[in-house]
Amino acid sequence: MADIPVSPYLASLIAIRVNNGGHQVLLMKRSHPPVDQWCQVAGKIEEGETAWQTALRELVEETGLVPDSLYSADICEQFYEPTRNTIAVAPVFVAFIDDAAEVTLNQEHSAFQWVSFSDAIEMVAFGGQRRVLRWIEAEFIKRKPAEQLRIDV
């Protein structure tokens, strides 16, 4: 039987703000493959970084945003990559952003939108993204997250 390696080389982050009493998720349209797909913040873990440090670095690099608070989402996004024949596993983080903070995109994305969870679930292309968004809405919006998940940055 052939082995399929599991590769935890990515970190993912869902940025959330409260706007007009409702919670909104930041989605960005990719300039690189998969081009024109809406996605959350994500990136490769660099040598010497923890996954949460990667998520925080990618948030700043991709959006210019700095979170008011950062949490482990207590979930991983996972998907099969046929070109690498690997199962990618990405720990997910949640960043709460001040409503007045302005997004400044880098070259990786061509557009952004702050949208409701229900709209975000409809906009993203992959089932793993939808599962993560549903989980975060259930565990971070509909209920208060466990304090043990908070990351002091």
PDB file of C-alpha atoms in Angstrom:
ATOM      1  CA  MET A   1       0.000   0.000   0.000  1.00  0.00           C
ATOM      2  CA  ALA A   2       1.343   3.434  -0.946  1.00  0.00           C
ATOM      3  CA  ASP A   3       1.566   6.128   1.698  1.00  0.00           C
ATOM      4  CA  ILE A   4       0.155   9.591   1.253  1.00  0.00           C
ATOM      5  CA  PRO A   5       2.166  12.035   3.349  1.00  0.00           C
ATOM      6  CA  VAL A   6       0.444  14.516   5.627  1.00  0.00           C
ATOM      7  CA  SER A   7       2.054  17.924   5.334  1.00  0.00           C
ATOM      8  CA  PRO A   8       1.384  20.631   7.931  1.00  0.00           C
ATOM      9  CA  TYR A   9       3.148  23.439   6.060  1.00  0.00           C
ATOM     10  CA  LEU A  10       0.392  26.094   6.041  1.00  0.00           C
ATOM     11  CA  ALA A  11      -1.444  28.262   8.528  1.00  0.00           C
ATOM     12  CA  SER A  12      -4.876  29.776   7.920  1.00  0.00           C
ATOM     13  CA  LEU A  13      -6.624  32.716   9.572  1.00  0.00           C
ATOM     14  CA  ILE A  14     -10.183  33.993   9.598  1.00  0.00           C
ATOM     15  CA  ALA A  15     -10.376  37.751  10.263  1.00  0.00           C
ATOM     16  CA  ILE A  16     -13.615  38.953  11.881  1.00  0.00           C
ATOM     17  CA  ARG A  17     -14.956  42.393  12.696  1.00  0.00           C
ATOM     18  CA  VAL A  18     -18.169  43.647  14.271  1.00  0.00           C
ATOM     19  CA  ASN A  19     -19.965  46.098  11.993  1.00  0.00           C
ATOM     20  CA  ASN A  20     -23.405  47.574  12.699  1.00  0.00           C
ATOM     21  CA  GLY A  21     -23.975  44.944  15.351  1.00  0.00           C
ATOM     22  CA  GLY A  22     -23.196  41.994  13.057  1.00  0.00           C
ATOM     23  CA  HIS A  23     -20.078  39.913  12.567  1.00  0.00           C
ATOM     24  CA  GLN A  24     -18.297  40.065   9.239  1.00  0.00           C
ATOM     25  CA  VAL A  25     -15.566  37.889   7.743  1.00  0.00           C
ATOM     26  CA  LEU A  26     -12.778  39.213   5.526  1.00  0.00           C
ATOM     27  CA  LEU A  27     -12.483  37.448   2.171  1.00  0.00           C
ATOM     28  CA  MET A  28      -9.951  38.300  -0.508  1.00  0.00           C
ATOM     29  CA  LYS A  29      -9.915  37.481  -4.216  1.00  0.00           C
ATOM     30  CA  ARG A  30      -6.713  35.688  -5.203  1.00  0.00           C
ATOM     31  CA  SER A  31      -4.358  37.015  -7.884  1.00  0.00           C
ATOM     32  CA  HIS A  32      -2.432  33.700  -7.917  1.00  0.00           C
ATOM     33  CA  PRO A  33      -3.735  30.134  -8.342  1.00  0.00           C
ATOM     34  CA  PRO A  34      -6.487  29.449  -7.735  1.00  0.00           C
ATOM     35  CA  VAL A  35      -7.017  32.828  -9.468  1.00  0.00           C
ATOM     36  CA  ASP A  36     -10.200  34.802  -8.744  1.00  0.00           C
ATOM     37  CA  GLN A  37     -11.243  32.509  -5.881  1.00  0.00           C
ATOM     38  CA  TRP A  38     -12.349  34.097  -2.610  1.00  0.00           C
ATOM     39  CA  CYS A  39     -10.233  33.002   0.341  1.00  0.00           C
ATOM     40  CA  GLN A  40      -9.158  33.777   3.864  1.00  0.00           C
ATOM     41  CA  VAL A  41      -5.647  34.733   4.973  1.00  0.00           C
ATOM     42  CA  ALA A  42      -3.233  31.800   4.577  1.00  0.00           C
ATOM     43  CA  GLY A  43       0.421  31.131   4.005  1.00  0.00           C
ATOM     44  CA  LYS A  44       3.401  28.858   4.338  1.00  0.00           C
ATOM     45  CA  ILE A  45       5.030  28.371   7.721  1.00  0.00           C
ATOM     46  CA  GLU A  46       8.605  29.632   7.535  1.00  0.00           C
ATOM     47  CA  GLU A  47      11.587  28.034   9.244  1.00  0.00           C
ATOM     48  CA  GLY A  48      11.580  28.840  12.970  1.00  0.00           C
ATOM     49  CA  GLU A  49       7.962  30.096  13.035  1.00  0.00           C
ATOM     50  CA  THR A  50       5.093  28.666  14.986  1.00  0.00           C
ATOM     51  CA  ALA A  51       1.812  28.274  13.111  1.00  0.00           C
ATOM     52  CA  TRP A  52       0.236  31.205  14.989  1.00  0.00           C
ATOM     53  CA  GLN A  53       3.223  33.410  14.166  1.00  0.00           C
ATOM     54  CA  THR A  54       2.745  32.521  10.497  1.00  0.00           C
ATOM     55  CA  ALA A  55      -0.956  33.396  10.649  1.00  0.00           C
ATOM     56  CA  LEU A  56      -0.179  36.742  12.274  1.00  0.00           C
ATOM     57  CA  ARG A  57       2.624  37.539   9.784  1.00  0.00           C
ATOM     58  CA  GLU A  58       0.408  36.625   6.830  1.00  0.00           C
ATOM     59  CA  LEU A  59      -2.422  38.792   8.164  1.00  0.00           C
ATOM     60  CA  VAL A  60      -0.111  41.807   8.272  1.00  0.00           C
ATOM     61  CA  GLU A  61       1.556  41.035   4.910  1.00  0.00           C
ATOM     62  CA  GLU A  62      -1.676  40.330   3.008  1.00  0.00           C
ATOM     63  CA  THR A  63      -3.966  42.953   4.565  1.00  0.00           C
ATOM     64  CA  GLY A  64      -1.990  45.406   6.711  1.00  0.00           C
ATOM     65  CA  LEU A  65      -4.312  44.529   9.613  1.00  0.00           C
ATOM     66  CA  VAL A  66      -3.224  43.986  13.215  1.00  0.00           C
ATOM     67  CA  PRO A  67      -5.666  42.036  15.387  1.00  0.00           C
ATOM     68  CA  ASP A  68      -7.195  43.224  18.645  1.00  0.00           C
ATOM     69  CA  SER A  69      -7.127  39.579  19.722  1.00  0.00           C
ATOM     70  CA  LEU A  70      -5.931  36.275  18.283  1.00  0.00           C
ATOM     71  CA  TYR A  71      -7.197  32.756  18.982  1.00  0.00           C
ATOM     72  CA  SER A  72      -6.484  29.223  17.950  1.00  0.00           C
ATOM     73  CA  ALA A  73      -9.685  28.130  16.210  1.00  0.00           C
ATOM     74  CA  ASP A  74      -9.255  24.604  17.608  1.00  0.00           C
ATOM     75  CA  ILE A  75      -9.706  23.198  14.077  1.00  0.00           C
ATOM     76  CA  CYS A  76      -7.529  22.418  11.071  1.00  0.00           C
ATOM     77  CA  GLU A  77      -8.354  22.899   7.431  1.00  0.00           C
ATOM     78  CA  GLN A  78      -7.298  19.894   5.387  1.00  0.00           C
ATOM     79  CA  PHE A  79      -7.284  19.047   1.706  1.00  0.00           C
ATOM     80  CA  TYR A  80      -5.610  16.736  -0.777  1.00  0.00           C
ATOM     81  CA  GLU A  81      -3.078  18.265  -3.177  1.00  0.00           C
ATOM     82  CA  PRO A  82      -2.858  16.049  -6.282  1.00  0.00           C
ATOM     83  CA  THR A  83       0.273  17.758  -7.664  1.00  0.00           C
ATOM     84  CA  ARG A  84       2.162  16.910  -4.463  1.00  0.00           C
ATOM     85  CA  ASN A  85       0.228  13.737  -3.591  1.00  0.00           C
ATOM     86  CA  THR A  86      -0.038  15.057  -0.047  1.00  0.00           C
ATOM     87  CA  ILE A  87      -2.749  15.853   2.417  1.00  0.00           C
ATOM     88  CA  ALA A  88      -2.195  19.439   3.503  1.00  0.00           C
ATOM     89  CA  VAL A  89      -3.200  20.265   7.058  1.00  0.00           C
ATOM     90  CA  ALA A  90      -3.417  23.897   8.134  1.00  0.00           C
ATOM     91  CA  PRO A  91      -4.113  24.964  11.708  1.00  0.00           C
ATOM     92  CA  VAL A  92      -6.721  27.740  11.681  1.00  0.00           C
ATOM     93  CA  PHE A  93      -6.644  30.927  13.739  1.00  0.00           C
ATOM     94  CA  VAL A  94      -9.225  33.631  14.416  1.00  0.00           C
ATOM     95  CA  ALA A  95      -8.321  37.319  14.516  1.00  0.00           C
ATOM     96  CA  PHE A  96     -10.764  39.926  15.788  1.00  0.00           C
ATOM     97  CA  ILE A  97     -10.178  43.217  13.979  1.00  0.00           C
ATOM     98  CA  ASP A  98     -11.198  46.745  14.943  1.00  0.00           C
ATOM     99  CA  ASP A  99     -14.089  47.935  12.761  1.00  0.00           C
ATOM    100  CA  ALA A 100     -12.205  51.139  11.857  1.00  0.00           C
ATOM    101  CA  ALA A 101      -9.078  49.308  10.640  1.00  0.00           C
ATOM    102  CA  GLU A 102      -8.402  49.678   6.922  1.00  0.00           C
ATOM    103  CA  VAL A 103      -7.372  46.817   4.660  1.00  0.00           C
ATOM    104  CA  THR A 104      -4.317  47.321   2.450  1.00  0.00           C
ATOM    105  CA  LEU A 105      -3.934  44.383   0.074  1.00  0.00           C
ATOM    106  CA  ASN A 106      -0.596  43.156  -1.217  1.00  0.00           C
ATOM    107  CA  GLN A 107      -0.048  41.715  -4.706  1.00  0.00           C
ATOM    108  CA  GLU A 108      -1.458  38.304  -3.740  1.00  0.00           C
ATOM    109  CA  HIS A 109      -5.041  39.588  -3.923  1.00  0.00           C
ATOM    110  CA  SER A 110      -6.999  41.827  -6.277  1.00  0.00           C
ATOM    111  CA  ALA A 111     -10.025  42.656  -4.108  1.00  0.00           C
ATOM    112  CA  PHE A 112     -11.498  42.190  -0.656  1.00  0.00           C
ATOM    113  CA  GLN A 113     -14.899  42.200   0.984  1.00  0.00           C
ATOM    114  CA  TRP A 114     -16.164  42.132   4.549  1.00  0.00           C
ATOM    115  CA  VAL A 115     -19.183  39.802   4.378  1.00  0.00           C
ATOM    116  CA  SER A 116     -21.541  37.926   6.682  1.00  0.00           C
ATOM    117  CA  PHE A 117     -20.752  34.331   7.573  1.00  0.00           C
ATOM    118  CA  SER A 118     -23.612  33.108   5.375  1.00  0.00           C
ATOM    119  CA  ASP A 119     -22.314  35.109   2.394  1.00  0.00           C
ATOM    120  CA  ALA A 120     -18.748  33.923   3.025  1.00  0.00           C
ATOM    121  CA  ILE A 121     -19.889  30.297   3.040  1.00  0.00           C
ATOM    122  CA  GLU A 122     -21.475  30.849  -0.369  1.00  0.00           C
ATOM    123  CA  MET A 123     -18.467  32.713  -1.816  1.00  0.00           C
ATOM    124  CA  VAL A 124     -15.608  30.306  -0.995  1.00  0.00           C
ATOM    125  CA  ALA A 125     -14.861  27.514  -3.455  1.00  0.00           C
ATOM    126  CA  PHE A 126     -13.914  24.613  -1.229  1.00  0.00           C
ATOM    127  CA  GLY A 127     -15.798  22.449   1.236  1.00  0.00           C
ATOM    128  CA  GLY A 128     -12.978  22.661   3.757  1.00  0.00           C
ATOM    129  CA  GLN A 129     -13.303  26.448   3.824  1.00  0.00           C
ATOM    130  CA  ARG A 130     -17.061  26.176   4.374  1.00  0.00           C
ATOM    131  CA  ARG A 131     -16.581  23.694   7.225  1.00  0.00           C
ATOM    132  CA  VAL A 132     -14.066  26.029   8.892  1.00  0.00           C
ATOM    133  CA  LEU A 133     -16.377  29.045   8.546  1.00  0.00           C
ATOM    134  CA  ARG A 134     -19.325  27.134  10.040  1.00  0.00           C
ATOM    135  CA  TRP A 135     -17.143  25.955  12.930  1.00  0.00           C
ATOM    136  CA  ILE A 136     -15.856  29.454  13.675  1.00  0.00           C
ATOM    137  CA  GLU A 137     -19.335  30.951  13.578  1.00  0.00           C
ATOM    138  CA  ALA A 138     -20.559  28.263  15.996  1.00  0.00           C
ATOM    139  CA  GLU A 139     -17.582  28.396  18.375  1.00  0.00           C
ATOM    140  CA  PHE A 140     -16.551  32.072  18.256  1.00  0.00           C
ATOM    141  CA  ILE A 141     -19.690  34.034  17.392  1.00  0.00           C
ATOM    142  CA  LYS A 142     -22.634  32.050  18.743  1.00  0.00           C
ATOM    143  CA  ARG A 143     -20.714  31.239  21.900  1.00  0.00           C
ATOM    144  CA  LYS A 144     -17.785  32.777  23.701  1.00  0.00           C
ATOM    145  CA  PRO A 145     -14.497  31.056  22.832  1.00  0.00           C
ATOM    146  CA  ALA A 146     -12.615  29.255  25.582  1.00  0.00           C
ATOM    147  CA  GLU A 147     -10.038  31.567  27.126  1.00  0.00           C
ATOM    148  CA  GLN A 148      -7.428  28.803  26.737  1.00  0.00           C
ATOM    149  CA  LEU A 149      -7.604  29.332  22.959  1.00  0.00           C
ATOM    150  CA  ARG A 150      -6.502  32.960  23.228  1.00  0.00           C
ATOM    151  CA  ILE A 151      -2.942  33.657  22.058  1.00  0.00           C
ATOM    152  CA  ASP A 152      -1.096  36.554  23.669  1.00  0.00           C
ATOM    153  CA  VAL A 153       0.796  38.368  20.923  1.00  0.00           C
TER     154      VAL A 153
END
